């Protein structure tokens, strides 16, 4: 099922890219313009994805004929359980990226590392201490290394 | 050929560069031995650190990580029976039984020597072949370059992943990503969908960090993965293992099997030179071939010396092979060399057939850095083994947040743009979906880096002469295109055959 969705998404993407290229300025007939190469790639991508989608539909239909006893609800439940941590970590990563611009690099990195480690791993006293010290040391050394050696300025946020 | 090496020695033999190279090797070994931390990840994360350095220094650092990483997988493969990187899967077949039989030190030292000596063999192949290839490639016009890129992408698509169609889709997807932003000739903004985030294009390295590092980390967070990981950790504890390394005795043992060593190194170098096929394939193929050629194939798998030599020689020699198309043609054979090329581009050096002519000191530097990195790998492995063994077991819950922060830092440092971080997240999710549905990542990555070059050459070809039949009438270009079609047909034929066999 998921395979089919990915294939269809790719077909849609190709169509989107193909139609978008019409707006691009073109030069003259004999030369290739800014839109030609993406158009060429989009046609190939769309075609191949379509083949893949059709293949998947055939597989799905065959599977349905044989046995389709596992209910969709069960499948969904399994997917959620299996990928629970993946979803949470991605959400945390998103919040971290937002937080960098508000709280600054140092604070948000330390908080992100501690929370993520505790969400994934054990929540014992010992682990909190290790994780926090790693987070603080790593963040500060990264900060000073980049600031002083490579002259990169990290977002400082509202506090500093 | 020798003047390149002389130039290279002149560049590399400098205390600062040697130090950086050495640190790179140590980092690479550590990355290689921690299961869940791949060499590609380490290289990608090293790149931002090298921005402030001279081009040669930066390249030396990354080659150090590359060589170190290829050999680092040996430690966890031999002691724990878990491949530290995908490139050391076959190493577990014989090195682990040997360690279990009470000779972990022997397994490790034979592996280290095999890694080192095979690197030297592959370096020799690299130095002799790369200049010839680039000489030949100097004859290429835009038609040939475009056809060559088509060929490279289809080969990558056919050797990696689930099926050729998915491989091709991944490659084309990579090409599309590369078209976002300004077009290479006129500078028109394309496919920005009026989002500010996309106006500057999607930087190659952000795609790489997202697809290789973040998606890999997410995989290790799946419940079944965590469970498997936990069980493996319960079983073994490498840090309590006692062993003695005997460098000189094991050197004799490795040298006494010259056929296995040289054969596996040549196999590894050839596989490394094929775009898309890298250490993980060479490791297994070299092992398999050594078993076929051996007089006593039954001994393989029980902890025999040839097995360790073949598998470790196989994966380390891919480094030299991989560098051949990278240096000579500007076409990277793997994610790792793709990063290497982009590092060159960051410093304003254009990779391609002209590289050896225009920047002989850089090319010589790459060759010599490879040699010194192999030497440094040998020394660090023998000297630091006891320390390395202790860090094979960084728990996932510590590793994941640290690397995620490194990914974010690396991305930010590239352009000092916070908007790139959203692209990073999106690429991580896309990369994760890709691996989840068995699309190979390598074609996508190579597609992203080759996309602009392909487009540039295609459009140049048409600017020079609007006649498209030139692609078919120029002999070299035609050969490449025919090979492209053949490689697709061959893979399809192979899959059909395999299916038939499975049915019988």
XYZ file of C-alpha atoms in Angstrom:
664
model
C 0.000 0.000 0.000
C 2.710 2.416 1.038
C 4.691 1.543 -2.075
C 1.734 2.531 -4.206
C 1.340 5.844 -2.432
C 5.025 6.656 -2.937
C 4.780 5.791 -6.636
C 1.666 7.916 -7.101
C 3.257 10.796 -5.214
C 6.198 10.620 -7.605
C 3.870 10.692 -10.622
C 2.135 13.754 -9.195
C 5.506 15.390 -8.546
C 6.591 14.812 -12.141
C 3.393 16.333 -13.486
C 3.805 19.293 -11.156
C 7.397 19.876 -12.270
C 6.449 19.454 -15.912
C 3.674 22.015 -15.769
C 5.753 24.441 -13.721
C 8.388 24.590 -16.431
C 5.947 26.332 -18.774
C 6.307 29.562 -16.847
C 10.054 29.678 -17.276
C 11.371 32.138 -19.824
C 12.540 30.468 -22.996
C 15.003 31.687 -25.567
C 14.438 30.308 -29.033
C 13.457 27.049 -30.624
C 16.862 25.701 -31.525
C 18.359 25.943 -28.042
C 17.435 24.239 -24.841
C 16.149 26.653 -22.224
C 15.909 26.597 -18.462
C 12.876 24.335 -18.552
C 14.018 21.688 -21.017
C 16.218 19.551 -18.825
C 13.764 19.371 -15.901
C 11.009 18.548 -18.402
C 13.068 15.724 -19.823
C 13.789 14.348 -16.358
C 10.173 14.784 -15.261
C 8.901 12.774 -18.245
C 11.261 9.898 -17.469
C 10.490 10.013 -13.760
C 6.751 10.183 -14.343
C 6.849 7.294 -16.795
C 8.872 5.018 -14.552
C 6.792 5.860 -11.475
C 3.649 5.090 -13.451
C 5.032 1.661 -14.383
C 5.898 1.055 -10.750
C 2.432 2.163 -9.610
C 0.751 -0.195 -12.075
C 2.995 -3.046 -10.963
C 2.044 -2.333 -7.357
C -1.663 -2.285 -8.162
C -1.337 -5.699 -9.790
C 0.483 -7.032 -6.738
C -2.152 -5.564 -4.421
C -5.047 -6.995 -6.423
C -3.429 -10.428 -6.417
C -2.842 -10.238 -2.684
C -6.434 -9.256 -2.117
C -7.642 -12.322 -4.006
C -5.556 -14.637 -1.860
C -6.038 -13.325 1.631
C -6.790 -9.965 3.059
C -7.589 -10.935 6.597
C -5.302 -8.543 8.407
C -7.476 -5.529 9.007
C -6.352 -2.030 8.169
C -6.782 -1.033 11.792
C -4.330 -3.682 12.952
C -1.822 -2.650 10.321
C -2.027 0.988 11.316
C -1.586 0.076 14.951
C 1.522 -1.902 14.082
C 2.957 0.954 12.042
C 2.423 3.409 14.872
C 4.006 1.100 17.443
C 6.987 0.271 15.272
C 7.690 3.888 14.360
C 6.618 5.678 17.520
C 10.129 6.859 18.371
C 10.826 7.885 14.786
C 7.794 10.180 14.765
C 8.594 11.657 18.153
C 12.233 12.273 17.283
C 11.334 13.936 13.990
C 8.861 16.163 15.830
C 11.529 17.032 18.395
C 13.963 17.825 15.600
C 11.412 20.171 14.053
C 10.861 21.919 17.393
C 14.639 22.147 17.836
C 15.014 23.896 14.484
C 12.287 26.357 15.465
C 13.812 26.848 18.899
C 17.262 27.667 17.511
C 15.842 30.870 16.081
C 14.079 31.789 19.312
C 16.205 30.463 22.145
C 19.525 30.500 20.330
C 21.884 27.687 19.516
C 23.355 26.876 22.926
C 20.199 26.635 24.957
C 18.104 24.811 22.399
C 20.854 22.281 21.580
C 21.336 21.353 25.215
C 17.609 20.998 25.819
C 17.121 19.029 22.585
C 19.872 16.543 23.358
C 18.677 15.888 26.889
C 15.030 15.466 25.934
C 15.768 13.251 22.925
C 18.130 11.019 24.894
C 15.589 10.596 27.669
C 12.762 9.897 25.240
C 14.768 7.183 23.475
C 16.716 5.747 26.367
C 16.242 4.900 30.022
C 15.062 7.644 32.377
C 17.240 6.808 35.363
C 19.123 9.294 37.520
C 22.458 8.041 36.215
C 21.427 8.425 32.601
C 20.123 11.958 33.209
C 23.486 12.965 34.638
C 25.523 11.420 31.785
C 23.275 12.794 29.104
C 23.195 16.290 30.548
C 26.939 16.490 30.913
C 27.505 15.227 27.376
C 24.962 17.735 26.064
C 26.552 20.696 27.822
C 30.141 19.781 26.941
C 29.398 18.980 23.307
C 27.301 22.075 22.708
C 29.799 24.445 24.268
C 32.773 22.927 22.481
C 30.966 23.042 19.134
C 29.969 26.621 19.793
C 33.442 27.809 20.668
C 35.132 25.780 17.959
C 32.984 27.188 15.192
C 32.841 30.687 16.620
C 36.589 31.027 17.106
C 38.192 28.739 14.550
C 35.793 29.012 11.641
C 34.230 32.387 12.472
C 30.691 31.053 12.220
C 28.118 32.993 14.175
C 25.304 30.874 15.498
C 21.867 32.322 16.104
C 21.939 33.714 19.619
C 18.213 34.001 20.243
C 16.481 36.386 22.575
C 18.399 35.671 25.770
C 21.953 36.593 24.868
C 52.868 9.648 -12.924
C 55.828 10.142 -10.586
C 55.725 13.908 -10.836
C 52.176 13.766 -9.496
C 53.402 11.787 -6.505
C 56.325 14.165 -5.963
C 53.979 17.131 -6.019
C 51.699 15.287 -3.636
C 54.451 14.566 -1.146
C 55.406 18.214 -1.297
C 51.847 19.184 -0.422
C 51.141 16.643 2.266
C 54.436 16.453 4.152
C 53.668 19.348 6.386
C 53.153 18.984 10.092
C 49.712 20.579 10.176
C 48.345 18.480 7.318
C 49.788 15.302 8.768
C 48.160 16.068 12.107
C 44.793 16.739 10.492
C 45.116 13.546 8.458
C 45.913 11.556 11.554
C 42.913 12.951 13.446
C 40.786 12.119 10.412
C 41.925 8.503 10.524
C 41.134 8.206 14.224
C 37.686 9.730 13.715
C 37.112 7.387 10.775
C 38.078 4.306 12.763
C 35.743 5.341 15.573
C 32.910 6.004 13.118
C 33.542 2.662 11.468
C 33.454 0.655 14.644
C 30.311 2.106 16.185
C 27.401 0.133 14.780
C 24.838 2.587 13.463
C 27.406 5.233 12.603
C 28.479 4.823 8.975
C 31.540 6.070 7.143
C 29.383 8.191 4.839
C 27.860 9.899 7.866
C 31.286 10.640 9.312
C 32.574 12.092 6.054
C 29.506 14.265 5.599
C 29.865 15.633 9.092
C 33.604 16.213 8.689
C 33.191 18.414 5.640
C 31.862 21.532 7.429
C 34.862 21.379 9.742
C 37.213 21.648 6.789
C 35.764 24.825 5.307
C 38.301 27.022 6.990
C 41.221 24.912 5.815
C 43.283 24.948 2.648
C 41.840 22.656 -0.052
C 44.611 20.066 0.329
C 44.289 20.006 4.108
C 40.540 19.540 3.907
C 40.862 16.755 1.363
C 43.522 15.075 3.495
C 41.211 15.145 6.505
C 38.399 13.543 4.560
C 40.580 10.871 2.986
C 41.782 10.064 6.485
C 38.211 9.546 7.646
C 37.463 7.462 4.544
C 40.426 5.096 4.965
C 40.037 4.861 8.733
C 36.329 4.181 8.441
C 36.794 1.349 5.978
C 39.041 -0.467 8.420
C 37.210 0.491 11.618
C 34.352 -1.888 10.887
C 36.815 -4.725 11.396
C 36.917 -4.281 15.166
C 33.252 -4.783 15.893
C 33.020 -7.407 13.134
C 35.784 -9.488 14.672
C 35.005 -9.053 18.347
C 31.220 -8.779 18.389
C 30.227 -10.466 15.161
C 28.295 -7.293 14.286
C 29.420 -5.404 11.197
C 30.309 -1.888 12.392
C 29.604 -0.656 8.869
C 27.828 -2.331 5.954
C 31.287 -2.773 4.403
C 32.353 -5.366 6.939
C 29.534 -7.885 6.677
C 31.746 -10.618 5.203
C 34.423 -9.874 7.759
C 32.161 -11.339 10.432
C 32.110 -14.690 8.586
C 35.669 -15.643 9.502
C 37.063 -13.019 11.840
C 34.361 -13.604 14.429
C 34.731 -17.417 14.550
C 38.479 -16.904 14.805
C 37.997 -14.549 17.758
C 35.610 -17.020 19.356
C 38.181 -19.764 19.043
C 40.315 -17.721 21.381
C 42.377 -15.768 18.861
C 40.786 -12.330 18.750
C 44.198 -10.676 18.583
C 45.159 -12.720 15.559
C 41.885 -11.923 13.785
C 42.350 -8.220 14.383
C 45.972 -8.001 13.354
C 45.522 -10.074 10.215
C 42.588 -7.833 9.320
C 44.600 -4.675 9.906
C 47.471 -5.870 7.729
C 45.109 -6.987 4.992
C 43.455 -3.561 5.088
C 46.771 -1.777 4.854
C 48.384 -3.900 2.160
C 45.253 -3.903 0.002
C 45.094 -0.117 0.261
C 48.609 0.007 -1.118
C 47.695 -2.318 -4.003
C 44.671 -0.189 -4.832
C 46.727 2.978 -4.575
C 49.093 1.529 -7.145
C 46.157 0.780 -9.448
C 44.780 4.277 -8.882
C 48.036 6.036 -9.659
C 48.654 4.063 -12.834
C 45.121 4.123 -14.229
C 43.633 7.495 -13.255
C 45.958 9.660 -15.402
C 45.334 7.424 -18.453
C 41.583 7.638 -18.008
C 41.650 11.384 -17.694
C 43.941 11.656 -20.740
C 41.318 9.788 -22.689
C 38.510 11.859 -21.199
C 40.131 15.068 -22.385
C 38.800 14.183 -25.845
C 35.248 14.344 -24.520
C 32.932 17.068 -25.714
C 29.658 17.921 -23.993
C 27.966 15.044 -25.876
C 30.317 12.468 -24.398
C 30.108 13.947 -20.907
C 26.319 13.829 -20.969
C 26.289 10.261 -22.273
C 28.851 9.260 -19.651
C 26.701 10.678 -16.871
C 23.697 8.757 -18.210
C 25.809 5.612 -18.133
C 27.097 6.284 -14.620
C 23.588 6.857 -13.293
C 22.135 3.715 -14.865
C 25.002 1.608 -13.549
C 24.456 2.977 -10.073
C 20.746 2.335 -10.417
C 21.311 -1.241 -11.475
C 23.801 -2.265 -8.797
C 22.042 -0.792 -5.788
C 18.692 -1.339 -4.175
C 15.686 -3.459 -4.767
C 15.082 -3.219 -8.508
C 16.436 -1.260 -11.434
C 13.237 0.719 -11.845
C 13.440 1.967 -8.283
C 17.122 2.729 -8.741
C 16.378 4.782 -11.851
C 13.540 6.573 -10.105
C 15.883 7.456 -7.244
C 18.497 8.751 -9.684
C 15.961 10.867 -11.580
C 14.611 12.192 -8.313
C 18.139 13.289 -7.467
C 18.435 15.030 -10.830
C 15.187 16.875 -10.164
C 16.362 18.033 -6.751
C 19.418 19.498 -8.399
C 17.285 21.587 -10.769
C 15.686 23.552 -7.937
C 17.061 27.072 -7.761
C 18.974 29.025 -10.350
C 19.538 27.285 -13.690
C 23.201 26.767 -14.544
C 23.356 28.885 -17.687
C 20.904 31.759 -17.459
C 20.387 31.919 -13.708
C 16.577 31.816 -13.786
C 15.052 30.692 -10.498
C 13.240 27.413 -10.983
C 10.735 25.414 -8.936
C 10.862 27.658 -5.927
C 7.063 27.433 -5.595
C 7.366 30.931 -4.159
C 9.010 29.581 -1.047
C 11.938 31.599 0.259
C 13.500 28.409 1.533
C 13.970 27.116 -1.999
C 15.111 30.287 -3.728
C 18.792 29.534 -3.272
C 18.338 25.963 -4.410
C 18.766 22.803 -2.420
C 22.404 22.544 -1.387
C 23.925 19.181 -2.189
C 25.399 18.690 1.251
C 22.117 19.296 2.990
C 20.574 16.568 0.856
C 23.469 14.323 1.756
C 23.299 14.979 5.490
C 19.532 14.531 5.495
C 19.465 11.408 3.383
C 22.466 9.624 4.815
C 22.675 10.698 8.429
C 19.163 11.573 9.540
C 17.383 8.794 7.677
C 19.878 6.248 8.993
C 19.356 7.426 12.563
C 15.602 7.172 12.169
C 15.971 3.588 11.008
C 17.872 2.730 14.151
C 14.964 4.098 16.193
C 12.438 1.618 14.851
C 11.190 -0.630 17.587
C 12.350 -3.889 16.030
C 15.789 -2.363 15.402
C 16.123 -1.194 18.996
C 15.117 -4.623 20.219
C 17.660 -6.374 17.990
C 20.310 -3.923 19.085
C 19.575 -4.531 22.762
C 19.855 -8.295 22.360
C 23.166 -8.001 20.542
C 24.546 -5.833 23.289
C 23.486 -8.302 25.958
C 25.275 -11.107 24.189
C 28.731 -9.682 23.949
C 30.878 -7.164 25.625
C 33.979 -6.404 23.646
C 35.603 -4.318 26.327
C 36.085 -7.349 28.545
C 37.793 -9.373 25.879
C 41.470 -10.076 26.368
C 43.816 -10.284 23.434
C 47.344 -9.625 22.315
C 48.195 -8.217 18.918
C 51.251 -9.658 17.278
C 51.983 -7.275 14.414
C 55.019 -9.045 12.982
C 53.803 -12.609 13.098
C 50.524 -11.683 11.492
C 52.277 -9.691 8.786
C 54.093 -12.887 7.822
C 50.798 -14.743 7.756
C 49.181 -12.196 5.452
C 52.167 -12.004 3.118
C 52.261 -15.787 2.887
C 48.926 -15.587 1.086
C 49.817 -13.238 -1.745
C 47.248 -14.599 -4.170
C 44.325 -14.036 -1.812
C 45.592 -10.595 -0.900
C 46.289 -9.340 -4.415
C 43.261 -11.036 -5.948
C 40.894 -9.543 -3.386
C 42.513 -6.127 -3.716
C 42.096 -6.140 -7.477
C 38.480 -7.241 -7.141
C 37.925 -4.507 -4.565
C 39.535 -1.849 -6.743
C 37.443 -2.792 -9.770
C 34.229 -2.851 -7.778
C 35.157 0.453 -6.170
C 35.603 2.022 -9.587
C 32.084 1.021 -10.665
C 29.760 3.865 -9.722
C 27.426 2.900 -6.925
C 29.180 -0.301 -5.956
C 31.381 0.185 -2.943
C 32.845 -1.489 0.104
C 29.719 -3.374 1.082
C 29.583 -5.231 -2.242
C 33.364 -5.674 -2.599
C 33.634 -7.119 0.893
C 31.251 -9.959 0.031
C 32.368 -10.542 -3.567
C 36.045 -10.719 -2.624
C 35.256 -13.184 0.144
C 33.170 -15.280 -2.199
C 35.818 -15.355 -4.917
C 38.561 -16.228 -2.443
C 36.411 -19.131 -1.298
C 35.902 -20.316 -4.877
C 39.601 -20.159 -5.682
C 40.717 -21.728 -2.443
C 41.964 -25.303 -2.271
C 40.078 -25.843 0.945
C 36.784 -23.973 0.598
C 35.330 -25.898 3.529
C 37.551 -24.027 5.933
C 35.863 -20.727 5.069
C 33.427 -19.674 7.729
C 35.192 -21.528 10.508
C 37.728 -18.827 11.219
C 40.326 -19.298 8.520
C 42.975 -16.717 7.756
C 42.217 -16.428 4.045
C 38.649 -15.426 4.839
C 39.749 -12.531 7.012
C 42.351 -11.421 4.483
C 39.945 -11.582 1.533
C 37.094 -9.716 3.188
C 39.201 -6.924 4.671
C 41.339 -6.572 1.538
C 38.121 -6.387 -0.480
C 36.589 -3.467 1.368
C 39.693 -1.361 1.888
C 40.849 -1.549 -1.700
C 37.578 0.016 -2.885
C 38.922 3.357 -1.686
C 41.544 3.445 -4.430
C 39.122 2.170 -7.048
C 36.491 4.669 -6.021
C 38.952 7.511 -6.486
C 39.662 6.577 -10.138
C 36.458 7.965 -11.732
C 36.335 10.696 -9.090
C 39.742 12.098 -9.922
C 39.870 11.260 -13.613
C 36.324 12.096 -14.724
C 34.769 14.104 -11.935
C 32.170 11.384 -11.515
C 31.937 10.108 -7.957
C 31.424 6.387 -7.481
C 29.915 6.653 -4.022
C 28.419 9.023 -1.514
C 31.801 9.392 0.113
C 33.627 10.508 -3.020
C 30.652 12.712 -3.861
C 31.369 14.592 -0.647
C 35.024 14.756 -1.587
C 34.120 16.344 -4.920
C 31.785 18.826 -3.329
C 34.566 19.749 -0.929
C 36.701 20.576 -3.952
C 33.877 22.652 -5.390
C 33.497 24.558 -2.124
C 37.088 25.635 -2.603
C 36.397 26.717 -6.172
C 38.051 23.748 -7.862
C 36.053 22.192 -10.692
C 36.293 18.423 -10.827
C 36.457 16.786 -14.240
C 38.931 15.389 -16.760
C 40.923 18.612 -16.551
C 41.576 18.234 -12.834
C 44.880 16.394 -13.238
C 46.157 18.964 -15.712
C 44.885 22.050 -13.896
C 45.428 21.055 -10.298
C 48.200 18.457 -10.275
C 49.106 19.337 -6.705
C 45.579 18.566 -5.505
C 45.497 15.252 -7.337
C 48.974 14.339 -6.123
C 47.848 15.395 -2.662
C 44.889 13.023 -2.867
C 47.164 10.133 -3.861
C 49.717 10.787 -1.172
C 47.071 11.511 1.466
C 45.634 8.112 0.660
C 49.023 6.482 1.191
C 49.749 8.298 4.440
C 46.225 7.694 5.704
C 46.717 3.967 5.161
C 49.948 4.131 7.102
C 48.320 6.162 9.862
C 45.467 3.655 9.948
C 47.957 0.841 10.454
C 49.642 2.650 13.327
C 46.467 3.833 15.067
C 44.839 0.459 14.804
C 47.773 -1.351 16.377
C 48.509 1.310 18.956
C 44.995 2.297 19.888
C 43.120 -0.976 19.659
C 42.595 -1.247 23.393
C 40.940 2.157 23.512
C 38.864 1.571 20.385
C 37.476 -1.659 21.757
C 35.974 0.215 24.683
C 33.883 2.492 22.485
C 32.182 -0.093 20.330
C 29.199 0.231 22.571
C 27.883 3.736 22.520
C 24.183 3.286 23.284
C 21.690 4.439 20.673
C 20.028 6.924 23.007
C 23.297 8.830 23.348
C 24.429 8.452 19.759
C 21.223 9.686 18.109
C 20.876 13.097 19.784
C 24.590 13.834 19.394
C 24.594 13.089 15.682
C 21.350 14.977 15.138
C 22.908 18.074 16.676
C 26.031 17.561 14.532
C 23.794 17.333 11.452
C 22.076 20.581 12.327
C 25.386 22.320 13.008
C 26.916 20.976 9.802
C 23.961 22.194 7.762
C 23.917 25.598 9.347
C 27.632 26.125 8.913
C 27.420 25.524 5.154
C 25.671 28.779 4.318
C 24.807 30.358 7.642
C 21.137 29.988 6.787
C 18.535 28.720 9.221
C 16.169 28.043 6.308
C 18.467 25.239 5.171
C 17.554 23.425 8.381
C 14.005 22.902 7.124
C 15.396 21.443 3.915
C 17.522 19.165 6.098
C 14.462 17.912 7.948
C 12.525 17.385 4.717
C 15.433 15.515 3.132
C 15.773 13.363 6.228
C 12.121 12.369 5.980
C 12.378 11.736 2.224
C 15.533 9.698 2.726
C 13.845 7.690 5.437
C 10.841 6.953 3.201
C 13.273 5.994 0.433
C 15.039 3.396 2.572
C 11.737 2.254 4.060
C 10.414 1.419 0.592
C 13.755 0.049 -0.602
C 14.772 2.799 -2.988
C 18.550 3.030 -2.904
C 19.940 6.338 -1.679
C 23.189 6.255 -3.640
C 21.618 6.943 -7.083
C 19.673 9.870 -5.647
C 22.800 11.379 -4.116
C 24.900 10.893 -7.234
C 21.986 12.300 -9.237
C 22.009 15.453 -7.158
C 25.721 16.030 -7.665
C 25.770 15.083 -11.347
C 22.533 16.898 -12.198
C 24.014 20.339 -12.819
C 26.934 18.844 -14.784
C 24.553 16.787 -16.918
C 22.338 19.773 -17.634
C 25.249 22.047 -18.396
C 26.725 19.596 -20.877
C 23.392 18.825 -22.489
C 22.678 22.488 -23.074
C 26.203 23.202 -24.206
C 25.870 20.412 -26.720
C 22.751 21.999 -28.151
C 24.266 25.462 -28.128
C 27.243 24.252 -30.126
C 25.078 22.414 -32.562
C 21.290 21.981 -32.357
C 21.506 18.642 -34.114
C 20.654 15.995 -31.488
C 21.778 13.081 -33.663
C 25.333 14.042 -32.741
C 24.768 12.047 -29.540
C 24.452 8.967 -31.723
C 26.940 9.758 -34.452
C 29.929 10.551 -32.251
C 31.502 7.152 -31.559
C 32.412 7.573 -27.870
C 29.069 9.103 -27.030
C 27.291 6.319 -28.900
C 29.296 3.684 -27.035
C 28.297 5.167 -23.692
C 24.635 5.324 -24.658
C 24.673 1.748 -25.969
C 26.284 0.631 -22.706
C 23.592 2.542 -20.824
C 20.840 0.644 -22.600
C 22.723 -2.633 -22.240
C 23.192 -2.160 -18.505
C 19.446 -1.677 -18.106
C 18.604 -4.662 -20.302
C 21.178 -6.837 -18.575
C 19.742 -6.067 -15.140
C 16.205 -6.784 -16.309
C 17.387 -10.056 -17.855
C 19.121 -10.932 -14.601
C 16.020 -10.315 -12.493
C 13.855 -12.385 -14.827
C 16.391 -15.199 -14.657
C 16.526 -15.032 -10.891
C 12.738 -15.199 -10.715
C 12.682 -18.229 -12.997
C 15.260 -19.960 -10.852
C 13.255 -19.208 -7.749
C 10.186 -20.807 -9.300
C 11.941 -24.001 -10.378
